[in-house]
Amino acid sequence: MKRVDETVTIQENKRINGKYYKLVFKSARLARGVQAGQFLHVQIRPDAVDPFLRRPFSYYRIQHDRIEVLYEVLGRGTELLAGLGKGSHLKIMGPLGKAFTQQVRGKKRILVAGGVGVPPLVFLAEKNPVDYLLIGTKSRAEVLPKKELSKVRAEILHATNDGSYGVRGFVTALLEKIIQKEGAECLHIQTCGPAPMMNAVMDIAKREGIPGEASMEESMACGVGACLGCMVKTPEGWVPSCIEGPVFSFDRLVRTCA
Amino acid sequence: MKTVDLTTRIKGLVFKNPVTVASGTFGTTGEYAGYVDYRKLGAIITKTITIKPREGNPMPRICETAGGMLNAIGLQNKGLDDFIANKIPYYAKIATPLIVNIAGESEGDFAKLARALQKHSRVVKAIELNLSCPNVEKGGAGFMKKRRLMKAAVKAARAETDRLLIAKLSPELGDVLEIAGEVLDAGADALGLINTLKGMAINIETRRSRIANITGGLSGPAIKPVALRYVYEVKKKYAVPVIAAGGIMTVRDALEFIIAGADLLAVGTANFVNPRATLDILEGMTEYCQRHGIRRIEELRGSFRHV
Ligand SMILES: Cc1cc2nc3c(=O)[nH]c(=O)nc-3n(C[C@H](O)[C@H](O)[C@H](O)COP(=O)(O)OP(=O)(O)OC[C@H]3O[C@@H](n4cnc5c(N)ncnc54)[C@H](O)[C@@H]3O)c2cc1C
Ligand SMILES: Cc1cc2nc3c(=O)[nH]c(=O)nc-3n(C[C@H](O)[C@H](O)[C@H](O)COP(=O)(O)O)c2cc1C
Ligand code: FES
């Protein structure tokens, strides 16, 4: 299969709240056949060696050939990205990786999102019938603007660490409540976010026997399975999360202490 | 435009151009096939294989550094049997010469690997000995730090194969010029220069290393001047074919190495940044030669001007 590495022109790149920036560009080839959970591998400054490696970002929203990415400024690469204006160029490989299971039959679906794991799960919830979308953030300032969530066909519940929006505490408290209400047997979980959050979600899922998927976030170099740098531990050993994931079924993930 | 002859010959082997890929940076079977037509490459060098499968190091294994990256993959690979059963048939279908990179913990390992690959000499055109991987405490490094054993490894492999035998070195092992002489005496046909340089990076918030293995191999543009210097010095001292690696990102880098005398150019870390780096370099090389009225790459190779 022919793979895409395309130079795109930024159409929009601006801050949308206390946490995220939204990046918008057009590419028919990078948009073709994409499903939530897949990612783009972005060379932020195509003609410079700083940042040196590409950075992976999830697809957030696609409308025809228009692609949106939501990102958080965490370090040098995302800081440089945030400084780029309309008309700047990026070099992007994609779509890469395996998507979330889109259709889950006979189960109530819960999505548990936090941090940079929010964008792919909002994408999933916009495209598929989902029952709950649980979002955990530090405070109100980080909660996505209502407009960004208007196309989600699910009950959206927020948890903030400081209680400034939704319930106070961790998103896992919301998850426990839903399990009590619905009963574990009929549930299916999909999660993406910081490792401690996903670990807590998977601990609950394991205790309750709830199946599901987690999207892992490992630093990447190649994005195509060549460098063996982005590994996730499975019963068969370390596998590259860029091609075998980033989405993995809970039962394929072996916990390593981090 | 006149066509440019990029043909490169090493001891009876004919490469249609000098551009290949560095071990461990191009996957094992077709990871880059969607971006690069493998038939266009001068040669393909595989990730290191060992006799038994190796699990590799814990995570994190990589981190970015100024103009490069550190890696401590730990030679993760599925072992010799898997290579013969699954990878050889894949490469048999691609006419591009295959160079198989091997590593062992003893000279016996190298002998066994070379013997097994010799049986597939229709596909395996050359064997590269990884004498320097800095990440394998018990294997490569510990063993290879001992120069005597390094020579023994070359000798052992030589006794088992008539394939082009490349000894890949790292400056970590000691005086490269001296070692080059030793491995050539031991029977190597060519040298791979260079493997990564050992380095580290610390997360100042956690005060831990950014790599689980603590140290890792530095690669990319950051090491290019070092690699270039070794290629130049070795070429000046010995009449030996050299497979150059170390920060070759663009055609300019590639041309510097050719002018210094390199025979093949192994593009490594650059593949991660630009999956088409090899082909971009090839196209740029032809253009450069046309612009300078060079009809055969041989005219440029080793043409460094001392004054
Ligand atoms: C499959 C996948 C999808 C992703 N999707 C998104 C997304 O939609 N939006 C978004 O904002 N971010 C996303 N990320 C994370 C994003 O790639 C990192 O935040 C980014 O690479 C950081 O680069 P930097 O140079 O700014 O920071 P660095 O200086 O590289 O790192 C800054 C901080 O971020 C952490 N970090 C570095 N790389 C990653 C990583 N890959 N994942 C998590 N933390 C990391 C570091 O440990 C450090 O604490 C995704 C990551 C993966 C693997
Ligand atoms: C992720 C990674 C994995 C590597 N694995 C191997 C390996 O298995 N065997 C080997 O001989 N060299 C290995 N190398 C070293 C490269 O082949 C090359 O010698 C080195 O990276 C310098 O070239 P570069 O700067 O162009 O990457 C690896 C390098 C990287 C970055
Ligand atoms: S990023 Fe290289 S194998 Fe996944």
XYZ file of C-alpha atoms and ligand atoms in Angstrom:
653
model
C 0.000 0.000 0.000
C 1.237 3.473 -0.875
C 1.782 5.536 2.255
C 1.349 9.253 2.593
C 3.951 11.760 3.740
C 2.594 15.100 2.694
C 3.495 18.741 3.132
C 0.395 20.574 4.314
C -0.370 24.241 4.862
C -1.738 25.376 8.201
C -5.177 26.965 7.879
C -5.752 27.646 11.527
C -3.661 27.178 14.655
C -4.969 28.793 17.778
C -5.582 28.373 21.443
C -9.145 27.308 22.264
C -9.023 27.139 26.062
C -6.665 26.914 29.019
C -5.272 23.656 27.736
C -5.641 22.960 24.051
C -4.629 24.429 20.742
C -6.517 23.541 17.604
C -4.622 22.922 14.399
C -6.478 22.798 11.081
C -5.197 21.879 7.615
C -6.467 20.229 4.453
C -5.346 16.997 2.858
C -7.544 14.570 0.975
C -4.969 11.799 1.220
C -4.353 12.155 4.954
C -8.119 12.232 5.560
C -9.055 9.168 3.521
C -10.549 6.257 5.435
C -9.412 7.480 8.848
C -10.963 6.087 12.019
C -10.792 7.437 15.566
C -7.671 6.238 17.352
C -5.371 6.537 14.364
C -2.677 9.160 14.395
C -0.578 11.535 12.322
C 3.200 11.782 12.575
C 4.135 15.427 12.292
C 7.424 17.031 11.363
C 6.907 20.391 13.015
C 9.695 22.232 11.209
C 10.388 20.373 7.982
C 13.538 22.343 7.164
C 15.181 22.358 10.581
C 16.732 19.764 12.894
C 14.978 21.189 15.954
C 12.733 19.524 16.946
C 14.587 16.567 15.512
C 12.015 13.773 15.567
C 8.411 13.876 14.455
C 5.626 14.081 17.039
C 2.526 11.859 17.014
C -0.939 13.439 17.292
C -4.366 11.846 17.122
C -6.906 12.769 14.522
C -9.507 14.881 16.263
C -12.036 15.675 13.573
C -12.350 15.179 9.830
C -14.776 16.885 7.483
C -14.099 15.871 3.883
C -10.461 16.893 3.409
C -10.336 19.178 6.441
C -8.391 17.732 9.348
C -8.400 19.032 12.924
C -5.921 18.206 15.661
C -6.171 19.230 19.315
C -2.909 19.480 21.146
C -1.486 20.506 24.447
C 1.807 22.383 24.815
C 4.009 20.082 26.876
C 7.547 20.667 25.672
C 9.791 21.989 22.978
C 8.002 20.443 19.991
C 4.483 21.473 20.877
C 5.747 24.896 21.918
C 7.256 25.411 18.460
C 4.070 24.064 16.889
C 1.982 26.573 18.845
C 4.136 29.358 17.436
C 3.344 28.516 13.811
C 0.840 30.690 12.007
C -1.575 30.309 9.145
C 0.311 29.516 5.932
C 3.171 27.669 7.662
C 4.011 24.195 6.439
C 4.107 20.869 8.239
C 5.190 17.506 6.861
C 2.816 14.797 7.947
C 2.694 10.999 7.685
C -0.652 9.291 8.135
C -3.006 7.759 8.793
C -0.945 5.531 11.086
C -1.786 2.903 13.686
C -4.826 0.852 14.557
C -8.119 2.524 15.424
C -10.510 1.921 18.293
C -13.178 -0.705 17.654
C -15.865 1.477 16.119
C -18.941 -0.722 16.568
C -19.505 -2.587 19.821
C -22.704 -4.644 19.778
C -24.850 -5.507 22.744
C -22.934 -3.410 25.270
C -23.237 0.008 26.807
C -20.179 1.947 25.773
C -18.160 4.139 28.129
C -15.304 6.312 26.918
C -12.883 7.520 29.591
C -10.686 10.423 28.516
C -8.051 12.656 30.060
C -5.354 15.044 28.878
C -4.198 14.451 25.313
C -6.490 11.407 25.201
C -9.591 13.567 24.891
C -9.328 14.329 21.130
C -9.450 10.751 19.765
C -12.318 9.805 22.087
C -14.386 12.845 21.101
C -13.764 11.800 17.489
C -14.957 8.269 18.320
C -18.045 9.589 20.101
C -18.946 11.876 17.201
C -18.860 9.042 14.703
C -20.379 6.212 16.675
C -23.241 5.577 19.059
C -21.721 5.760 22.510
C -23.466 5.879 25.875
C -21.085 7.798 28.119
C -18.116 10.076 27.591
C -16.237 10.725 30.842
C -13.646 13.476 30.792
C -11.171 14.189 33.550
C -9.233 17.457 33.800
C -7.442 19.486 36.460
C -9.892 22.394 36.435
C -12.626 24.251 34.578
C -10.120 26.165 32.421
C -9.173 22.916 30.691
C -12.690 21.756 29.885
C -13.393 21.802 26.151
C -15.717 24.608 24.971
C -19.340 23.344 24.625
C -19.189 23.880 20.868
C -16.452 21.260 20.550
C -18.647 18.661 22.187
C -21.946 19.566 20.490
C -21.833 16.679 18.004
C -21.185 13.991 20.581
C -24.157 11.678 20.901
C -23.499 10.501 24.433
C -24.014 11.548 28.010
C -20.972 13.671 28.819
C -19.739 13.771 32.421
C -16.844 15.834 33.726
C -14.583 15.376 36.710
C -12.120 18.058 37.771
C -9.419 17.651 40.393
C -10.385 20.932 42.078
C -14.131 20.514 41.651
C -14.460 23.692 39.564
C -16.532 21.817 36.955
C -18.516 18.604 37.158
C -17.720 16.352 40.095
C -14.648 16.848 42.245
C -11.992 14.171 41.994
C -10.817 11.667 39.454
C -12.673 10.504 36.402
C -12.549 6.960 37.804
C -15.101 8.007 40.447
C -17.539 8.677 37.605
C -16.711 5.309 36.125
C -17.441 3.531 39.429
C -20.843 5.237 39.637
C -21.840 4.122 36.159
C -20.751 0.570 36.880
C -22.993 0.603 39.966
C -25.890 2.000 37.992
C -25.628 -0.139 34.830
C -24.025 -3.327 36.124
C -20.614 -4.469 34.925
C -21.862 -7.276 32.645
C -23.298 -4.965 30.010
C -20.388 -2.507 29.774
C -17.515 -1.892 27.396
C -14.759 0.670 28.098
C -12.451 2.588 25.764
C -9.847 4.850 27.327
C -7.096 7.254 26.355
C -5.149 9.614 28.575
C -2.283 9.801 31.057
C -0.844 6.436 32.087
C -1.912 6.694 35.764
C -5.516 7.354 34.679
C -5.557 4.477 32.209
C -3.961 2.153 34.753
C -6.661 3.040 37.277
C -9.367 2.471 34.646
C -7.887 -0.890 33.699
C -7.643 -1.933 37.350
C -11.359 -1.277 37.753
C -12.154 -3.027 34.469
C -10.168 -6.049 35.556
C -11.845 -6.188 38.972
C -15.274 -5.990 37.356
C -14.486 -8.172 34.348
C -15.316 -5.404 31.892
C -13.710 -5.708 28.435
C -12.246 -2.732 26.655
C -9.448 -0.962 24.871
C -6.742 1.517 25.849
C -4.807 3.809 23.538
C -1.185 3.920 24.675
C 1.016 6.981 24.468
C 4.640 6.111 23.996
C 7.242 8.463 22.585
C 7.904 7.581 18.977
C 10.682 7.943 16.461
C 9.709 6.247 13.172
C 5.959 5.690 13.586
C 6.069 2.690 11.230
C 7.428 -0.195 13.310
C 11.055 0.194 12.265
C 12.904 1.544 15.310
C 11.358 -0.555 18.125
C 11.354 2.517 20.342
C 7.633 2.832 21.169
C 7.109 -0.582 22.708
C 4.197 -1.855 24.742
C 4.423 -5.086 26.718
C 2.062 -7.880 25.697
C 1.963 -11.574 26.584
C 4.022 -12.188 23.413
C 6.678 -9.637 24.461
C 7.336 -6.021 23.504
C 5.463 -4.880 20.401
C 5.604 -1.532 18.590
C 2.628 0.571 19.638
C 2.820 2.604 16.432
C 1.727 -0.342 14.280
C 0.180 -2.886 16.665
C -1.518 -0.022 18.512
C -1.782 2.628 19.759
C -5.112 0.999 20.636
C -4.813 -2.326 22.467
C -7.394 -4.604 23.959
C -7.090 -4.588 27.775
C -6.214 -8.270 27.809
C -3.200 -7.742 25.550
C -1.555 -5.282 27.917
C 0.956 -6.472 30.486
C 1.597 -3.868 33.179
C 5.215 -2.753 33.561
C 6.079 -0.531 36.478
C 6.571 2.998 35.223
C 20.752 15.544 -19.093
C 23.384 12.865 -19.187
C 22.737 9.854 -17.014
C 25.066 9.379 -14.086
C 26.556 5.982 -13.348
C 26.207 5.429 -9.588
C 27.345 1.807 -9.752
C 29.493 0.884 -6.783
C 31.591 -2.275 -6.682
C 32.953 -3.939 -3.582
C 34.992 -7.119 -3.994
C 33.015 -8.532 -6.883
C 29.622 -7.374 -5.596
C 27.831 -4.851 -7.761
C 25.549 -2.267 -6.138
C 23.536 -0.164 -8.550
C 24.075 2.845 -6.336
C 25.852 3.556 -3.030
C 22.746 4.251 -0.937
C 21.732 1.709 1.684
C 20.117 1.762 5.118
C 21.786 1.445 8.525
C 21.098 -1.611 10.661
C 18.158 -1.227 13.022
C 16.696 1.816 11.332
C 14.710 0.295 8.490
C 12.745 -2.473 10.138
C 12.882 -6.148 9.316
C 10.368 -6.768 6.573
C 8.930 -3.976 4.553
C 8.119 -1.415 7.244
C 9.047 1.331 4.775
C 7.675 -0.376 1.655
C 4.796 2.096 1.461
C 7.237 4.993 1.201
C 10.279 3.557 -0.567
C 10.593 1.160 -3.497
C 13.239 -1.157 -2.020
C 14.397 -2.073 -5.534
C 15.785 1.429 -5.939
C 18.219 1.067 -3.043
C 21.828 0.026 -3.573
C 21.546 -2.521 -0.758
C 19.484 -3.310 2.317
C 21.084 -3.885 5.717
C 18.932 -5.715 8.263
C 18.484 -5.090 11.963
C 20.953 -7.147 13.998
C 19.954 -10.776 14.410
C 21.167 -13.028 17.172
C 20.965 -16.815 17.493
C 18.194 -16.806 20.079
C 15.339 -14.307 20.166
C 16.061 -11.267 22.317
C 13.341 -9.511 24.275
C 15.054 -6.128 24.237
C 15.347 -3.460 26.929
C 12.628 -1.994 29.149
C 10.943 1.272 28.186
C 11.646 4.114 27.627
C 14.108 3.118 24.947
C 14.523 6.329 22.979
C 14.728 10.042 23.541
C 15.410 13.054 21.413
C 18.583 15.061 21.977
C 20.008 18.120 20.213
C 20.347 17.143 16.569
C 19.856 13.475 17.224
C 18.519 10.798 19.512
C 19.569 8.234 22.079
C 18.443 4.647 21.763
C 18.741 1.575 23.909
C 16.640 -0.971 22.053
C 18.702 -3.873 23.340
C 18.910 -5.763 20.053
C 15.300 -6.938 20.213
C 14.884 -9.494 17.454
C 13.155 -12.809 16.844
C 16.343 -14.796 16.374
C 18.054 -16.751 13.627
C 15.380 -19.392 12.993
C 12.674 -16.799 12.498
C 14.959 -14.818 10.222
C 15.573 -17.815 8.005
C 11.948 -18.931 7.989
C 10.271 -15.558 7.536
C 12.671 -12.809 6.504
C 14.877 -14.571 3.928
C 11.850 -15.496 1.754
C 10.737 -11.850 1.867
C 14.107 -10.547 0.708
C 14.462 -13.332 -1.867
C 11.725 -11.580 -3.824
C 13.633 -8.276 -3.880
C 16.594 -8.117 -6.235
C 18.405 -5.535 -4.066
C 21.501 -7.071 -2.424
C 20.845 -8.069 1.184
C 23.395 -7.459 3.929
C 22.572 -9.295 7.148
C 23.821 -7.757 10.391
C 24.646 -10.249 13.152
C 25.775 -10.122 16.784
C 26.747 -12.710 19.341
C 28.039 -13.136 22.820
C 30.936 -15.332 21.814
C 32.962 -16.150 18.735
C 31.015 -19.400 18.550
C 27.793 -17.414 18.108
C 29.288 -15.460 15.213
C 30.490 -18.696 13.605
C 27.072 -20.309 13.940
C 25.254 -17.293 12.502
C 27.682 -16.975 9.588
C 27.397 -20.688 8.828
C 23.607 -20.575 8.824
C 23.519 -17.526 6.553
C 26.083 -19.027 4.187
C 23.464 -21.667 3.348
C 21.312 -18.839 1.963
C 24.053 -17.268 -0.085
C 21.716 -16.752 -3.031
C 19.891 -14.085 -0.992
C 22.495 -13.053 1.581
C 25.173 -11.138 -0.304
C 27.102 -9.854 2.658
C 27.344 -10.239 6.421
C 27.909 -7.293 8.728
C 29.287 -8.044 12.172
C 27.892 -5.777 14.857
C 31.022 -5.545 16.989
C 29.906 -2.542 18.929
C 26.326 -2.351 20.078
C 26.686 -0.422 23.329
C 23.400 -1.647 24.801
C 23.983 -5.290 25.371
C 25.790 -5.410 28.659
C 26.478 -9.102 28.680
C 26.742 -9.488 24.945
C 28.103 -6.981 22.458
C 29.698 -4.410 24.698
C 31.205 -6.507 27.478
C 32.449 -8.986 24.960
C 33.522 -6.479 22.396
C 35.405 -4.300 24.781
C 37.828 -7.150 24.711
C 39.707 -6.647 21.529
C 41.080 -10.133 21.439
C 37.606 -11.581 21.282
C 36.613 -9.103 18.621
C 39.328 -10.390 16.369
C 38.277 -13.925 17.200
C 34.698 -13.133 16.162
C 35.853 -11.877 12.767
C 38.066 -14.923 12.304
C 35.268 -17.276 13.322
C 32.787 -15.723 10.898
C 35.399 -15.621 8.138
C 35.996 -19.334 8.454
C 32.305 -20.024 7.813
C 31.448 -17.734 4.937
C 32.663 -16.559 1.560
C 30.207 -13.648 1.656
C 31.473 -10.082 1.775
C 32.348 -9.681 5.454
C 31.876 -6.245 6.983
C 33.144 -5.432 10.483
C 31.035 -2.633 11.938
C 32.943 -0.592 14.495
C 32.239 1.990 17.119
C 34.712 4.548 18.400
C 33.756 3.269 21.857
C 36.029 0.303 21.395
C 39.303 2.188 21.443
C 41.537 3.510 18.706
C 39.510 2.946 15.546
C 42.524 2.992 13.226
C 44.241 0.338 15.285
C 41.132 -1.832 15.523
C 40.503 -1.436 11.813
C 43.913 -2.924 11.140
C 43.229 -5.799 13.501
C 39.858 -6.793 12.064
C 41.249 -6.560 8.531
C 44.067 -8.899 9.529
C 41.442 -11.204 10.998
C 39.751 -11.480 7.612
C 37.179 -8.697 7.293
C 36.652 -7.459 3.714
C 35.148 -4.100 4.599
C 34.429 -1.795 7.530
C 31.196 -0.294 8.808
C 31.893 3.152 10.277
C 30.346 4.094 12.658
C 27.924 2.637 15.121
C 26.363 4.939 17.717
C 28.303 6.754 20.434
C 27.290 6.079 24.019
C 25.482 8.957 25.683
C 22.838 9.883 28.216
C 20.144 12.419 29.078
C 18.648 13.225 32.480
C 15.124 14.364 33.285
C 15.803 17.134 35.808
C 12.340 16.838 37.383
C 12.670 13.170 38.287
C 16.507 13.108 38.258
C 16.231 9.844 36.387
C 17.688 8.963 33.033
C 15.347 9.564 30.129
C 16.200 6.031 29.000
C 15.494 2.990 31.176
C 18.881 1.504 30.307
C 20.429 4.766 31.637
C 22.822 5.092 28.704
C 21.997 4.775 25.036
C 23.533 5.097 21.604
C 23.655 8.587 20.141
C 22.821 8.837 16.443
C 21.820 11.458 13.913
C 23.361 14.731 12.728
C 25.019 15.203 16.131
C 27.521 12.429 15.318
C 28.104 13.180 11.653
C 31.379 15.076 12.015
C 32.767 12.220 14.102
C 31.704 9.608 11.558
C 33.100 11.639 8.680
C 36.427 11.986 10.398
C 36.702 8.229 10.930
C 35.785 7.437 7.339
C 38.383 9.921 6.146
C 41.142 8.650 8.443
C 40.494 4.981 7.777
C 40.343 5.542 4.036
C 43.627 7.409 4.161
C 45.366 4.619 6.003
C 43.862 1.463 4.480
C 42.711 0.440 1.014
C 39.478 -0.958 2.413
C 35.856 -0.531 1.359
C 33.849 1.449 3.914
C 30.128 1.462 4.644
C 29.598 4.874 6.212
C 26.884 5.697 8.752
C 26.384 8.576 11.116
C 23.989 11.427 10.604
C 23.477 11.065 6.870
C 20.253 13.035 6.464
C 20.535 14.848 3.154
C 22.377 14.612 -0.143
C 24.937 17.116 1.160
C 25.822 14.764 4.003
C 25.990 11.851 1.586
C 28.319 13.717 -0.771
C 30.677 14.643 2.065
C 31.070 10.971 2.889
C 31.619 10.032 -0.773
C 34.270 12.738 -1.124
C 35.934 11.409 2.036
C 36.049 8.016 0.328
C 32.990 6.075 1.539
C 31.860 3.214 -0.692
C 28.329 2.695 0.611
C 26.248 5.214 2.541
C 24.000 3.791 5.227
C 21.098 6.112 5.973
C 19.980 5.532 9.565
C 18.106 7.805 11.919
C 17.184 10.015 8.938
C 14.601 7.402 7.902
C 12.615 8.152 11.070
C 12.429 11.834 10.233
C 11.997 11.478 6.486
C 10.878 8.038 5.327
C 11.992 8.926 1.800
C 15.454 10.113 2.873
C 17.224 7.383 0.868
C 15.441 8.228 -2.366
C 15.804 11.983 -1.831
C 19.543 11.437 -1.401
C 19.723 9.339 -4.582
C 17.910 11.938 -6.632
C 20.052 14.725 -5.199
C 23.226 12.791 -5.923
C 22.382 12.420 -9.585
C 21.555 16.113 -9.833
C 24.820 17.085 -8.162
C 26.835 14.914 -10.520
C 25.053 16.332 -13.541
C 25.680 19.852 -12.326
C 29.376 19.118 -11.863
C 29.830 17.135 -15.061
C 30.522 13.932 -13.129
C 29.548 10.877 -15.156
C 30.513 8.138 -12.752
C 30.290 8.316 -8.954
C 33.758 6.752 -8.954
C 35.133 10.120 -10.134
C 33.882 11.750 -6.944
C 34.686 9.000 -4.474
C 37.712 9.823 -2.345
C 38.312 13.018 -4.302
C 38.907 15.056 -1.145
C 41.382 17.890 -1.785
C 43.980 18.303 0.908
C 44.835 21.784 -0.210
C -0.589 7.848 19.422
C -0.430 9.173 20.091
C -1.389 10.136 19.934
C -1.237 11.392 20.532
N -2.213 12.322 20.360
C -2.067 13.544 20.893
C -3.062 14.547 20.688
O -4.060 14.318 19.992
N -2.857 15.759 21.264
C -1.756 16.027 22.026
O -1.622 17.143 22.528
N -0.806 15.102 22.228
C -0.925 13.874 21.689
N 0.038 12.927 21.910
C 1.189 13.275 22.745
C 2.187 14.101 21.963
O 2.799 13.317 20.974
C 3.265 14.640 22.919
O 2.659 15.475 23.823
C 4.321 15.401 22.165
O 5.092 14.514 21.419
C 5.198 16.170 23.117
O 6.217 16.775 22.362
P 7.025 18.003 22.939
O 8.232 18.193 22.118
O 6.146 19.177 23.105
O 7.390 17.516 24.370
P 8.665 16.743 24.855
O 9.698 17.742 25.226
O 9.010 15.671 23.926
O 8.008 16.166 26.146
C 7.344 17.016 27.041
C 6.563 16.204 27.989
O 5.621 15.412 27.296
C 5.854 14.040 27.537
N 5.716 13.311 26.292
C 6.604 13.261 25.275
N 6.168 12.476 24.299
C 4.978 12.011 24.699
C 4.047 11.139 24.137
N 4.232 10.559 22.972
N 2.914 10.899 24.825
C 2.725 11.462 26.027
N 3.578 12.283 26.608
C 4.679 12.540 25.968
C 7.258 13.933 28.040
O 7.455 12.832 28.899
C 7.409 15.245 28.760
O 6.927 15.179 30.069
C -0.098 11.674 21.328
C 0.878 10.692 21.488
C 0.736 9.452 20.888
C 1.787 8.413 21.064
C 16.895 2.923 16.836
C 18.235 2.437 16.351
C 18.493 1.070 16.323
C 19.740 0.597 15.891
N 19.956 -0.747 15.871
C 21.153 -1.223 15.414
C 21.386 -2.624 15.335
O 20.524 -3.440 15.638
N 22.602 -3.036 14.886
C 23.588 -2.159 14.496
O 24.661 -2.601 14.079
N 23.377 -0.827 14.554
C 22.194 -0.338 15.010
N 21.986 1.022 15.049
C 23.062 1.935 14.634
C 22.885 2.393 13.189
O 22.944 1.305 12.289
C 23.943 3.432 12.790
O 25.215 2.832 12.813
C 23.962 4.632 13.705
O 22.668 4.970 14.102
C 24.607 5.864 13.063
O 23.918 6.275 11.912
P 22.767 7.410 11.893
O 23.321 8.574 12.649
O 22.529 7.715 10.455
O 21.584 6.805 12.547
C 20.742 1.516 15.472
C 20.466 2.880 15.484
C 19.228 3.360 15.914
C 18.984 4.836 15.920
S 7.970 4.557 16.643
Fe 9.458 3.297 15.728
S 8.642 1.311 16.117
Fe 7.070 2.631 16.801
